Coordinates of C-alpha atoms and ligand atoms in Angstrom, one line a residue:
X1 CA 14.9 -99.9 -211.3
X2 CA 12.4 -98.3 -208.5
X3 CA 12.2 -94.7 -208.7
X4 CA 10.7 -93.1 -205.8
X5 CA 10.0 -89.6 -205.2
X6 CA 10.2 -86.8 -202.5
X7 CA 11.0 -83.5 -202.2
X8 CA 14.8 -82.6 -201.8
X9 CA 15.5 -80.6 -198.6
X10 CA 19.4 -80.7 -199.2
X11 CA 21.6 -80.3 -202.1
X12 CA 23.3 -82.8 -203.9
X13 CA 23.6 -86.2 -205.1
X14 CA 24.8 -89.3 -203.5
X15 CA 25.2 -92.9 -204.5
X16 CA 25.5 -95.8 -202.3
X17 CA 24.5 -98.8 -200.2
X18 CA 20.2 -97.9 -198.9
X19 CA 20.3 -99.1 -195.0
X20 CA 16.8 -98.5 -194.1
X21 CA 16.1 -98.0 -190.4
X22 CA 12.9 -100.0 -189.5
X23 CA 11.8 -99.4 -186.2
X24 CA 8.6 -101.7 -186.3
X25 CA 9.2 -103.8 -182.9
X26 CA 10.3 -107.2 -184.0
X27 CA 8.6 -110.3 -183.3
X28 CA 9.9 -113.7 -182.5
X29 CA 8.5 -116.4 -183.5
X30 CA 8.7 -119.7 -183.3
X31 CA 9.6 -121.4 -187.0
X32 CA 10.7 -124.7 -187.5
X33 CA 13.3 -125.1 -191.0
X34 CA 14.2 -127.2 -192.9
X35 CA 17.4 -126.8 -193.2
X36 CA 19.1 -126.7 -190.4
X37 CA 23.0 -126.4 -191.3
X38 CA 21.6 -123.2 -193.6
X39 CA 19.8 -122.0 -190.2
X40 CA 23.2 -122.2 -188.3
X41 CA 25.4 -120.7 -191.2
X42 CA 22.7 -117.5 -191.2
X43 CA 23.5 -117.0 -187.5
X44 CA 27.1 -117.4 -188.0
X45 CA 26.7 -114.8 -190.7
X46 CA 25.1 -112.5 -188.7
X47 CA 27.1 -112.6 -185.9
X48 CA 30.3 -112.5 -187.7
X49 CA 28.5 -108.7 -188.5
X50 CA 27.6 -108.0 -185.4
X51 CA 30.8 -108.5 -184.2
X52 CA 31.9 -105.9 -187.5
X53 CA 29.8 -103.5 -186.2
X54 CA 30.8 -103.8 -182.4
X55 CA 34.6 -103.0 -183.6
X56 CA 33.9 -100.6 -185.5
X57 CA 31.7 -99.2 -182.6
X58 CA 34.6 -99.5 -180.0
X59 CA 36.9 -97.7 -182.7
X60 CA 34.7 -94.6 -182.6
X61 CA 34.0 -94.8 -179.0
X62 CA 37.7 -94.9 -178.7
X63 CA 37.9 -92.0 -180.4
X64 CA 34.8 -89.8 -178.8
X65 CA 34.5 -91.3 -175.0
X66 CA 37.8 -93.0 -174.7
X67 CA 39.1 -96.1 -174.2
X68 CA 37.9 -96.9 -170.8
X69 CA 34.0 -96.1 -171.5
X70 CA 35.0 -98.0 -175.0
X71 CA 35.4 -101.2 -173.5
X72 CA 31.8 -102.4 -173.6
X73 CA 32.2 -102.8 -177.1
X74 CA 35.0 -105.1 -176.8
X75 CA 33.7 -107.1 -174.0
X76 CA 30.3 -107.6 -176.2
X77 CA 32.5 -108.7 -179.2
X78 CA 34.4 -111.6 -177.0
X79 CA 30.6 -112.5 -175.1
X80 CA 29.5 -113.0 -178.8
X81 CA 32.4 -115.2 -179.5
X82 CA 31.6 -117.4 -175.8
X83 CA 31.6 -121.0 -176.7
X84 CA 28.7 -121.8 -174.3
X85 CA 26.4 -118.8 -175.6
X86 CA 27.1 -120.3 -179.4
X87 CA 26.6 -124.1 -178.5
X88 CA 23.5 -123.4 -176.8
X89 CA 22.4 -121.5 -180.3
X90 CA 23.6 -124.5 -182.1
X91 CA 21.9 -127.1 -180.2
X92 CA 18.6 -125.4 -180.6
X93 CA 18.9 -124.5 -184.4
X94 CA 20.4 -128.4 -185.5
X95 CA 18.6 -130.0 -182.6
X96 CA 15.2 -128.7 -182.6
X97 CA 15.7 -127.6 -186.0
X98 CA 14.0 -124.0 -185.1
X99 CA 14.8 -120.7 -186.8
X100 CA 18.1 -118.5 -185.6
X101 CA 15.9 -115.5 -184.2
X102 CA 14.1 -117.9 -181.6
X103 CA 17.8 -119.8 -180.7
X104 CA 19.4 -116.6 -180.5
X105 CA 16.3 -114.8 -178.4
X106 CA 15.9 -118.4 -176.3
X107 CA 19.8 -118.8 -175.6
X108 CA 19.9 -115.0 -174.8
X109 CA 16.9 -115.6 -172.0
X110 CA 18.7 -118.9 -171.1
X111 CA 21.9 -117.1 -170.0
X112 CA 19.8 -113.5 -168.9
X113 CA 18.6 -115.5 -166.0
X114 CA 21.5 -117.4 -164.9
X115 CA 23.3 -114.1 -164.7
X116 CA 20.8 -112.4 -163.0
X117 CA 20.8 -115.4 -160.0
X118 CA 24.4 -114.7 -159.7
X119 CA 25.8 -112.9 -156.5
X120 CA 28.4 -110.8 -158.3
X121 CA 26.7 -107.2 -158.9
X122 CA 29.4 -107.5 -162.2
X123 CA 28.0 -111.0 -163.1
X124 CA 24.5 -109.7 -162.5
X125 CA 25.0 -106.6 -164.9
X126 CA 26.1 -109.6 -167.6
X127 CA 22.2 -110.4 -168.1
X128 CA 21.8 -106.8 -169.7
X129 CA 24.7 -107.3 -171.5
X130 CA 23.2 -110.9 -173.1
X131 CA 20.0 -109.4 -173.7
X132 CA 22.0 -106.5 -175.9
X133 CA 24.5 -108.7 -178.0
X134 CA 21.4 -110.8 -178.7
X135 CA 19.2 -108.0 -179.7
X136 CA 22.2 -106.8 -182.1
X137 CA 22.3 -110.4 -183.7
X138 CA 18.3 -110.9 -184.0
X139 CA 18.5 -107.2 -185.1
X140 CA 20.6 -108.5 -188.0
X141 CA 18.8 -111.7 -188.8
X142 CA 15.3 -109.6 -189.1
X143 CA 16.4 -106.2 -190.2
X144 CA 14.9 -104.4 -187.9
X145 CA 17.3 -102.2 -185.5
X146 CA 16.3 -100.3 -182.5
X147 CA 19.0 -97.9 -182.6
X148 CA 20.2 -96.4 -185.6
X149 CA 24.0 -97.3 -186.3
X150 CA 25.8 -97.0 -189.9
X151 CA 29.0 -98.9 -190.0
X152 CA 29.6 -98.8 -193.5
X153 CA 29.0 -96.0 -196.2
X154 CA 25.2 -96.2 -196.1
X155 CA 22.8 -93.9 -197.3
X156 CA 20.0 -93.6 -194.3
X157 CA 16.6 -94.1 -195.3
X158 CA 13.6 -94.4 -192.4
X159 CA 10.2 -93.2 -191.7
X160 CA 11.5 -90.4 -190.1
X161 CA 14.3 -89.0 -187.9
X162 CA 14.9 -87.5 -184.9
X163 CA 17.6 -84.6 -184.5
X164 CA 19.1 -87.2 -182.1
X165 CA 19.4 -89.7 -184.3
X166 CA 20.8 -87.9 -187.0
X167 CA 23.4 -85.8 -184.8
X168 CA 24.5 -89.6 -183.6
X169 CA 25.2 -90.9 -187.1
X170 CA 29.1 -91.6 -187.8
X171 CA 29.5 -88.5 -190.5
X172 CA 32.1 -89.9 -192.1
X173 CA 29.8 -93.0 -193.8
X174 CA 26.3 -90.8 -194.3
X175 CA 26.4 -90.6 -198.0
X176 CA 22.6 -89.1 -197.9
X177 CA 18.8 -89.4 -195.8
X178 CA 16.0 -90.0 -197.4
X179 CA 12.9 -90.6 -195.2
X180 CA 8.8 -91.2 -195.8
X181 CA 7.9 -88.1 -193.8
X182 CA 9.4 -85.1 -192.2
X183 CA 9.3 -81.7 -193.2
X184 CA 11.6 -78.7 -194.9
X185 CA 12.1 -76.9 -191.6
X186 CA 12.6 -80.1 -189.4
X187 CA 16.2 -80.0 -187.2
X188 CA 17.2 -82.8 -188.9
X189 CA 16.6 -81.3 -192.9
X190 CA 18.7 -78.3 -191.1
X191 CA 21.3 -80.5 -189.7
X192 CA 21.7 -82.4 -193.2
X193 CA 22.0 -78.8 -195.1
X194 CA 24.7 -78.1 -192.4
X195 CA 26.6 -81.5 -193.1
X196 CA 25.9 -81.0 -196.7
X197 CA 24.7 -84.2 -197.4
X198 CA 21.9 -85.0 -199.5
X199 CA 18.4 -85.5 -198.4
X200 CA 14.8 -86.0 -199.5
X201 CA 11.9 -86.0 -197.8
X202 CA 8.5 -87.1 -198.2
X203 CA 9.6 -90.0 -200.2
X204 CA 6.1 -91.7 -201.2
X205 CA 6.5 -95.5 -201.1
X206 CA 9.3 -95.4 -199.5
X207 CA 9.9 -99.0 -196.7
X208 CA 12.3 -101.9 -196.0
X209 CA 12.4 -103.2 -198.7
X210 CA 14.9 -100.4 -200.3
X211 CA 16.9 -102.2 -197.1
X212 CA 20.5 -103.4 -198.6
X213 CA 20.2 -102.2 -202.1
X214 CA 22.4 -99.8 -204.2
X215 CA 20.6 -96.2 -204.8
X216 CA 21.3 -92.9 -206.1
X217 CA 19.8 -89.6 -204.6
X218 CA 19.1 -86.7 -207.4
X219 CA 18.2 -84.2 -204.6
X220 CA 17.3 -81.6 -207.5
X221 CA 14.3 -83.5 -208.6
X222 CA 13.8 -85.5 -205.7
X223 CA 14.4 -88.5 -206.9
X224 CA 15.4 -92.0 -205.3
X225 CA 16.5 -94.2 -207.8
X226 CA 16.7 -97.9 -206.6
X227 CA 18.8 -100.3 -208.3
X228 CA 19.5 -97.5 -211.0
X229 CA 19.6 -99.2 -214.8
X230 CA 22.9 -97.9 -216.3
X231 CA 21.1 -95.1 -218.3
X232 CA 20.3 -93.6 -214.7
X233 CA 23.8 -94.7 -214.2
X234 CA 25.6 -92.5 -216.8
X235 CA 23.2 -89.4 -216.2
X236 CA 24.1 -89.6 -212.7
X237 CA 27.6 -89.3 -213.2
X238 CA 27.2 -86.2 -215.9
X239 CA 25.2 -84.9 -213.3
X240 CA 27.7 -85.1 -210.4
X241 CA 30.3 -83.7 -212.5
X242 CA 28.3 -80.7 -213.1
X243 CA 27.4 -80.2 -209.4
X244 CA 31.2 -80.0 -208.9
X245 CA 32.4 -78.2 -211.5
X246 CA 29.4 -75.7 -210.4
X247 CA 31.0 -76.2 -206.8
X248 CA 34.4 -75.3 -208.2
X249 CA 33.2 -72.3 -209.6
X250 CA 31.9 -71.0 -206.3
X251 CA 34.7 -71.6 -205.1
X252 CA 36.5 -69.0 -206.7
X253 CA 35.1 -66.4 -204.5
X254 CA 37.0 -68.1 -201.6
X255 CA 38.6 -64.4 -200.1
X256 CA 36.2 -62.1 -202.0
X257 CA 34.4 -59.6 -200.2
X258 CA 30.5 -59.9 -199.8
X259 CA 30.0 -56.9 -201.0
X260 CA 26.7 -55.5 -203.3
X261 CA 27.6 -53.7 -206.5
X262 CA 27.1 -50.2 -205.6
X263 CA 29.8 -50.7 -202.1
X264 CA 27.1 -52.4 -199.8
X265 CA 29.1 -54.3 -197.2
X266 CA 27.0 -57.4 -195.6
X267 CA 28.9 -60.1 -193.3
X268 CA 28.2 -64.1 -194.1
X269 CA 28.6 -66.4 -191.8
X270 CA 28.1 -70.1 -191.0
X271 CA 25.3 -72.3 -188.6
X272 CA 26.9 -75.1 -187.3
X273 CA 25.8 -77.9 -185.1
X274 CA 29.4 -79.0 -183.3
X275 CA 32.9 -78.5 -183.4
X276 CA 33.1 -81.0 -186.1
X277 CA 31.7 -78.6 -188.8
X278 CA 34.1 -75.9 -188.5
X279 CA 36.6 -77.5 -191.3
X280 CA 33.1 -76.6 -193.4
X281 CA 33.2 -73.4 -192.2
X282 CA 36.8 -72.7 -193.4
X283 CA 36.1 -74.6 -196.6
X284 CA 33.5 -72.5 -197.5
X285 CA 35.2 -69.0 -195.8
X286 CA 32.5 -67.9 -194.0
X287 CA 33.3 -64.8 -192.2
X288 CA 32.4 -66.1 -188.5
X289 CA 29.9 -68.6 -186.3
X290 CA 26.5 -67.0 -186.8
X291 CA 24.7 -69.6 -185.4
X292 CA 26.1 -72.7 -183.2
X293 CA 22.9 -74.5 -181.9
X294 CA 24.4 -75.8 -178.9
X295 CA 22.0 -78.6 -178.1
X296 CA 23.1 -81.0 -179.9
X297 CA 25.9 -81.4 -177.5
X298 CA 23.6 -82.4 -175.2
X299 CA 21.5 -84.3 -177.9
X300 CA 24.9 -86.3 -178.1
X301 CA 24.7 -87.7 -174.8
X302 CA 23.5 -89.7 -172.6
X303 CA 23.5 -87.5 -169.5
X304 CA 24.0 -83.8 -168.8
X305 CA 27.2 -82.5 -170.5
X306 CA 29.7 -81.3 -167.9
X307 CA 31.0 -77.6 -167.5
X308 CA 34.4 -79.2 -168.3
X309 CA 32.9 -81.1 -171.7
X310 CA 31.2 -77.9 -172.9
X311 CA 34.5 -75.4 -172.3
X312 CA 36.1 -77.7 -174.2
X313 CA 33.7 -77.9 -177.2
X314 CA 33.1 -74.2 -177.1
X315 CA 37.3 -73.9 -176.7
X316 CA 37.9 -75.7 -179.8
X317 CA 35.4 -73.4 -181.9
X318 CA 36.7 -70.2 -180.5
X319 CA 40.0 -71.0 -181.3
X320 CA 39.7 -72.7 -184.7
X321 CA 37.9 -69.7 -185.8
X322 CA 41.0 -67.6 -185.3
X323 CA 39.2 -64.6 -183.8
X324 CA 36.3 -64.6 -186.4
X325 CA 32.8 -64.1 -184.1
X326 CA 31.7 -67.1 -183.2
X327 CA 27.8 -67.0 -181.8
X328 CA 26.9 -69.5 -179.8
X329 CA 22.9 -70.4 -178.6
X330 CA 22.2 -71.5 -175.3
X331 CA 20.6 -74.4 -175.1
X332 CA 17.3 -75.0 -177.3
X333 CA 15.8 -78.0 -176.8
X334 CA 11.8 -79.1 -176.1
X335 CA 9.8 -79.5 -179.5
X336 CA 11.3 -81.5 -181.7
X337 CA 14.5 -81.5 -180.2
X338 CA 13.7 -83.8 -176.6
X339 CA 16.0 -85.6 -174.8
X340 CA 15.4 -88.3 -172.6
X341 CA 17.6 -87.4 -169.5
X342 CA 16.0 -83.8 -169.4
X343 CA 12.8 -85.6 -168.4
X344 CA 10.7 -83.0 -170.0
X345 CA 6.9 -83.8 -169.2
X346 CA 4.5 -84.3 -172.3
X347 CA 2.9 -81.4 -173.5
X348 CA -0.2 -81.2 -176.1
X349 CA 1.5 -78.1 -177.9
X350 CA 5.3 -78.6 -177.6
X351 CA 6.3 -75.8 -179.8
X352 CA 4.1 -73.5 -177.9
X353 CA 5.1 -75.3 -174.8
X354 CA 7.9 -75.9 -172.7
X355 CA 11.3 -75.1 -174.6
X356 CA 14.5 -73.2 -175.0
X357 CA 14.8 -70.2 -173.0
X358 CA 11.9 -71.4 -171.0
X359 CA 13.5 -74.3 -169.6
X360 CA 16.8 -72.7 -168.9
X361 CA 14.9 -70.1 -166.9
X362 CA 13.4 -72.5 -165.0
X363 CA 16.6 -75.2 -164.6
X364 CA 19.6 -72.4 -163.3
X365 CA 21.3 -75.2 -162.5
X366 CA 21.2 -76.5 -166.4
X367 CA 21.7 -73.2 -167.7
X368 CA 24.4 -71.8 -165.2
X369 CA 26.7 -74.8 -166.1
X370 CA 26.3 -73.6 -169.1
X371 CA 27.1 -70.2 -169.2
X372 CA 30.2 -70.7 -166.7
X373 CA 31.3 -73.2 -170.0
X374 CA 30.9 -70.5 -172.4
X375 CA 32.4 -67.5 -170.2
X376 CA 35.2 -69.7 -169.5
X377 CA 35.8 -70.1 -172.7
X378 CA 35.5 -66.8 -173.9
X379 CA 39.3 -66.2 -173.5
X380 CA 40.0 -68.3 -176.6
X381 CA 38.2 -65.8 -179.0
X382 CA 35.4 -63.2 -180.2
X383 CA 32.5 -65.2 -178.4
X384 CA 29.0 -63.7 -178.5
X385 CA 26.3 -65.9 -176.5
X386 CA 22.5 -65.7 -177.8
X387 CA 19.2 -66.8 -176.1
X388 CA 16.7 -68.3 -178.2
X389 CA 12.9 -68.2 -178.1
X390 CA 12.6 -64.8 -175.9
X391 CA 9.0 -63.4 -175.5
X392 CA 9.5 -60.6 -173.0
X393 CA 12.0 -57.6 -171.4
X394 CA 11.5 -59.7 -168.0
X395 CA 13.2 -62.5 -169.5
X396 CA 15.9 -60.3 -170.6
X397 CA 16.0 -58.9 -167.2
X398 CA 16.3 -62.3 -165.8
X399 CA 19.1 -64.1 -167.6
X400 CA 21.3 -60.7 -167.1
X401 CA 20.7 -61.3 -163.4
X402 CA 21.5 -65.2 -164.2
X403 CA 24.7 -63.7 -166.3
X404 CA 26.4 -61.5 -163.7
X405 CA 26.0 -64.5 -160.7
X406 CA 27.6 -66.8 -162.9
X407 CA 30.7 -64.4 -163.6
X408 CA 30.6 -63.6 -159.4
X409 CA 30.6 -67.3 -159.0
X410 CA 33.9 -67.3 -162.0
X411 CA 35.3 -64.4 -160.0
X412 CA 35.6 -66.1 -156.9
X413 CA 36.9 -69.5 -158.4
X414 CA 39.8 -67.0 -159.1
X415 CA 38.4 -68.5 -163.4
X416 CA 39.1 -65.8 -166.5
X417 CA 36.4 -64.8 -168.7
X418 CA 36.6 -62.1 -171.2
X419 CA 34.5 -58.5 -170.6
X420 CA 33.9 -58.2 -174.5
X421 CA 31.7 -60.9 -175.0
X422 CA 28.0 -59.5 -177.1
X423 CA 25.2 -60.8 -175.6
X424 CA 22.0 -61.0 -178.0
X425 CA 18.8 -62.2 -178.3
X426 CA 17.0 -64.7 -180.9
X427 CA 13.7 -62.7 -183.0
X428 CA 11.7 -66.0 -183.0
X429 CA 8.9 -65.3 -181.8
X430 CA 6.3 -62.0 -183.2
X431 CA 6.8 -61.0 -179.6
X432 CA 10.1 -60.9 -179.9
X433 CA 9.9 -58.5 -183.2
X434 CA 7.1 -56.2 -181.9
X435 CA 8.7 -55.0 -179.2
X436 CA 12.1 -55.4 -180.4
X437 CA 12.1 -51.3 -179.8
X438 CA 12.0 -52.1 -176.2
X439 CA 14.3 -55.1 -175.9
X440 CA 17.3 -53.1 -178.6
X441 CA 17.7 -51.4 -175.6
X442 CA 18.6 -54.0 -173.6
X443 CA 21.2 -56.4 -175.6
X444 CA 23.9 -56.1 -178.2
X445 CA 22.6 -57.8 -180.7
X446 CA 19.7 -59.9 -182.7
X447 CA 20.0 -62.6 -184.8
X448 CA 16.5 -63.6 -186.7
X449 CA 15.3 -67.2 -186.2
X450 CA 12.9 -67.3 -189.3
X451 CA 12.3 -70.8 -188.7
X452 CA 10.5 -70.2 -185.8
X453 CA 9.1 -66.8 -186.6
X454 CA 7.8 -68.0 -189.4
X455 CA 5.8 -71.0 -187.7
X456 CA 4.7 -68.7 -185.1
X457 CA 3.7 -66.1 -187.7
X458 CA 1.3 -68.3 -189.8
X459 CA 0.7 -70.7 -187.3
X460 CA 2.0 -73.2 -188.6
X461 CA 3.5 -76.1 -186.9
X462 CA 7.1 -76.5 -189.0
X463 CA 7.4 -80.1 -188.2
X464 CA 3.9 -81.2 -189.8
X465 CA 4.2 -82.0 -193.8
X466 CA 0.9 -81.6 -194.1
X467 CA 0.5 -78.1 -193.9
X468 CA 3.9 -77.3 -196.4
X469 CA 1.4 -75.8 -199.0
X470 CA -0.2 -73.5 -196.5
X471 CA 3.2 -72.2 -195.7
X472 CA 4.2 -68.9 -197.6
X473 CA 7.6 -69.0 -196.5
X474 CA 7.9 -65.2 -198.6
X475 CA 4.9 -63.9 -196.4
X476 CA 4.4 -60.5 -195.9
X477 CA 3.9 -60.8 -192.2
X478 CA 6.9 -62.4 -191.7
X479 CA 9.1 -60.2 -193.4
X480 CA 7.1 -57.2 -192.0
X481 CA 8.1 -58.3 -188.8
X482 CA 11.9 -58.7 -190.2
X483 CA 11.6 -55.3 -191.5
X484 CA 10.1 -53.6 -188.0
X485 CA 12.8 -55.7 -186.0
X486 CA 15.8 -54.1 -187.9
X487 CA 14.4 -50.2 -187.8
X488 CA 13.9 -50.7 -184.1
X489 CA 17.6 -52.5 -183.4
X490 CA 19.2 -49.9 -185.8
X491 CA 17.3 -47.1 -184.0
X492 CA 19.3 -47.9 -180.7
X493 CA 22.6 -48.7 -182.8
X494 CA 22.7 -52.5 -182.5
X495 CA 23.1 -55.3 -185.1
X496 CA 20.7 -57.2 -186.6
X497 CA 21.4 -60.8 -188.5
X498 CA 18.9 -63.7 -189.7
X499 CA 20.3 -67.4 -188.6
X500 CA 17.0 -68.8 -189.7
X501 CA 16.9 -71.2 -193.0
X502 CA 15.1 -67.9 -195.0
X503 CA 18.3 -66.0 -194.8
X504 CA 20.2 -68.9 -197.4
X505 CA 16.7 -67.6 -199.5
X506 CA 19.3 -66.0 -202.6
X507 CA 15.6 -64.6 -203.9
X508 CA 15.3 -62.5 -201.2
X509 CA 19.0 -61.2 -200.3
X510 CA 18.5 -57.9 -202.0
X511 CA 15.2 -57.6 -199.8
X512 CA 17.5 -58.0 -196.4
X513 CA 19.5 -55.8 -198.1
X514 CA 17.3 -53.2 -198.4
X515 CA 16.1 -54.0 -194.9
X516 CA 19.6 -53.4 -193.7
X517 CA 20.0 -56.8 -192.4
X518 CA 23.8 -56.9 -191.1
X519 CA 24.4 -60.6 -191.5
X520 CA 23.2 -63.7 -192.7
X521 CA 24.1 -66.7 -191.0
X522 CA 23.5 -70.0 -193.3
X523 CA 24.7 -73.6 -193.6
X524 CA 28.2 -73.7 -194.6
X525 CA 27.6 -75.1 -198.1
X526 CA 25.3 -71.8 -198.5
X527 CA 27.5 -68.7 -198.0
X528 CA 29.6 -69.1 -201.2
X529 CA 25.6 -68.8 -202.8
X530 CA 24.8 -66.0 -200.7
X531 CA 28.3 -64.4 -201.1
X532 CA 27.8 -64.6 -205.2
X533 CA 23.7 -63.5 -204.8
X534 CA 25.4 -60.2 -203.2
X535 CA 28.1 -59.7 -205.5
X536 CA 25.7 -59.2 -208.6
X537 CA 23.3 -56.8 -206.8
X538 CA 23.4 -53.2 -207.3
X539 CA 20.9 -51.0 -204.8
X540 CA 21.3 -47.9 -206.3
X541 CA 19.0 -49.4 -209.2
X542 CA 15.6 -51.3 -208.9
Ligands
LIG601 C1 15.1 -70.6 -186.2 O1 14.1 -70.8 -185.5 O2 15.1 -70.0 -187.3 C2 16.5 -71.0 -185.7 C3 17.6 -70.5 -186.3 O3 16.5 -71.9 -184.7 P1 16.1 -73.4 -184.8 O4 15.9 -73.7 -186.3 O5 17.3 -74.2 -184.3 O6 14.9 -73.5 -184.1
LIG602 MG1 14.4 -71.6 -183.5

């Protein structure tokens, strides 16, 4: 048994199947074996996987894109099956008696060219489509993937991910991440907390060769057991037991009221990161959507999602919350969160650089698409729209303008949209929080992004490991600010909440309290926490 350890950055524990994600660039060269029918048999192995993985592919695509855009996955699976593609493999690997990378890569150049000399723009397009199947078998043969793809219950280890790569993983077989890096704060140590499913981070020692092997994550002591001896076995299992009877027992304040001891009356709500955490929501009886970052609809795909895609993803929310709020972010990408189609232009500072609220200003286009999406959909429920990362009244000023085009432009499409949608603003930035006196006048509501605030606070880049000890995440300043926010935003009769990762913090809940703090918006496996951390306090008494 290996045991490795990290720091846990979500709760729980999982057990399973380690596929580690190694995205060193693979090189082929040029072995000769000595076994040849062995040689041949590996390749048949591995494509007999590939072609596993391509089904099960084209059953999610099936399911997500439909069947028409799912094709590809079928048409790989029968190139992968061509006679002439597997000959030519064969030939090389018994006649030349070289390695099944090199065949594979050779045959795959072999057939890229022919395809490419063809007429036939469809014939042409085939030398891509070589090149991938290829890739997916060497990928197999060496280990090493360039896109990140689970296809059975697997628990994700890598050097690091990108919220991208973890909002693409197939939910239904993560059984935990456990990477070498990242930090606490990081989108995808959010995203995990939101999916509750276990992770670690800053697993030292952690590389391929965890690959393929059974582990158990203990995210309580951070601890990646590899190959677990059948003590670790038996404690793991008393362990998870525990967790769950400790779940159950939360669970009996499903339908209480999150209320303090002394009649103090707070809401709870949920962050989620698409439709397909709102059966979380439920599960957990949250009282509403306090935070849906709606980027990782576009960190989904592989263009700009249409006005029609994003009514329908912000439909299905509104309407499977039952008229509960649901608070929905613009877009918030740049920083950690970059997508390729945006073509966003390398910055030296990207969290002080071009992001969020910043890019929608400067893209209408982007962010009208957007808006008409959510004001369209705004008949299907209690909607309240939030802009992230705001610095300034003028940017206030500006998106109102932005707002009441878009619902001209609705108007004259003859499109509904409801009048009693909140609009409110993000407190991310000290900006934001010093002159939240001027900006309460200017909103409904606030919603507290401590993630940010605090980064900006301390500064203190929340993606970099190396600096976790020099955050405070209790520091004064930062709740200061919290504090100064929520006099101000109650002074002009407005409602303050905190969606940040700090507002799950049960240590501090009476302090919010106290504050006034009108919400708290956490991951859905946090409000039953939260909802318990209120029940036992009593402010009439210190
Ligand atoms: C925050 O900054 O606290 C927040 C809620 O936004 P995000 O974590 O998505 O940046
Ligand atoms: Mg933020």
């Amino acid at each position: 048994m290996l045991t490795l350890k990290g720091q846990g950055v979500s709760k729980g524990l999982a057990i399973g199947k380690v596929f580690y994600f190694d995205r060193t660039p693979v090189e082929i060269v040029r072995r000769e074996v000595e076994d040849p029918t062995a040689e041949f048999a590996r390749f048949e192995a591995a494509k007999a996987s590939a072609i596993d993985e391509l089904a099960a592919l084209y059953e999610r695509a099936v399911n997500t894109i439909g069947e028409k855009d799912a094709e590809i996955f079928s048409v790989h699976q029968m190139m992968l099956e061509d006679l002439d593609y597997c000959e030519s493999i064969q030939g090389m690997i018994e006649g030349e008696s070289v390695n099944a990378e090199f065949a594979v890569d050779a045959t795959a150049e072999l057939f890229a060219g022919m395809f490419a000399s063809l007429d036939d723009p469809v014939m042409k397009a085939r030398a891509t489509d070589v090149r991938d199947i290829s890739r997916r078998v060497i990928g197999i043969l060496t280990g090493k993937r360039d896109t990140l793809i689970i296809t059975e219950p697997s628990i994700v280890a890598a050097d690091d991910l990108t919220p991208s790569e973890t909002v693409t993983l197939d939910r239904s077989l993560l059984l935990g991440i456990v990477t070498s890096g990242g930090s606490a704060n990081s989108h995808t140590a959010i995203l995990s907390r939101t999916m509750g499913i276990p992770a670690l981070i800053s697993v030292q020692g952690l590389d391929e060769t965890v690959h393929g092997r059974q582990a158990i994550i203990d995210s309580a002591t951070g601890a990646l057991y590899v190959e677990p001896d059948e003590e670790t076995q038996t404690a793991f299992h008393a362990r998870l037991e525990e967790f769950e009877r400790q779940q159950i027992l939360l669970h009996g304040l499903v339908g209480q009221d999150n209320v303090t001891l002394d009649g103090r009356r707070i809401d709870v709500f949920a962050n989620i990161g698409s439709p397909a955490d709102v059966p979380l929501v439920h599960k957990n009886d949250a009282g509403g959507v306090g935070l849906f970052r709606s980027e990782f609809l576009y960190l989904e795909s592989t263009d700009y999602p249409t006005e029609e895609s994003q009514y329908q993803a912000y439909k299905t929310v509104l309407e499977q919350m039952q008229g509960k709020k649901v608070v929905i972010r613009t877009l918030d990408i740049g920083a950690d969160k970059q997508i390729g189609y945006f073509n966003l232009p390398k910055e030296e500072n990207p969290a002080l650089g071009f992001r969020a609220i910043r890019i929608c200003l400067s893209r209408p286009e982007v962010f009208k698409t957007q808006l008409r999406a959510l004001l369209r959909a705004s008949v299907h429920g209690k909607l309240a729209v939030m802009f992230p990362m705001i610095t300034s009244k003028s940017e206030v000023d500006e998106i109102k303008s932005i707002v009441a085009e878009v619902k001209d432009e609705l108007k004259a499409r003859g499109q509904a949209y409801s009048e009693d949608v909140e609009f409110g603003i993000m407190i991310e930035t000290p900006a934001a929080a010093v002159i939240s006196d001027v900006l309460a006048k200017e909103v409904d509501f606030f919603s507290v992004g401590t993630n940010d605030l605090t980064q900006y606070t301390l500064a203190a880049d929340r993606q970099n490991a190396n600096l976790d000890r020099f955050i405070d995440t209790h520091h004064e300043a930062v709740l200061r600010l919290i504090e100064l926010a929520a006099k101000n935003i109650h002074a002009q009769g407005k409602w303050i909440g905190i969606c940040g990762e700090l507002g799950a913090d049960t240590s501090l809940t009476r302090r919010f309290l106290e504050m006034g703090i009108d919400e708290l918006s956490v991951s859905p496996s946090k409000v039953l926490e939260v909802r318990n951390m209120v029940r036992h306090i009593d402010l009439s008494k210190n």
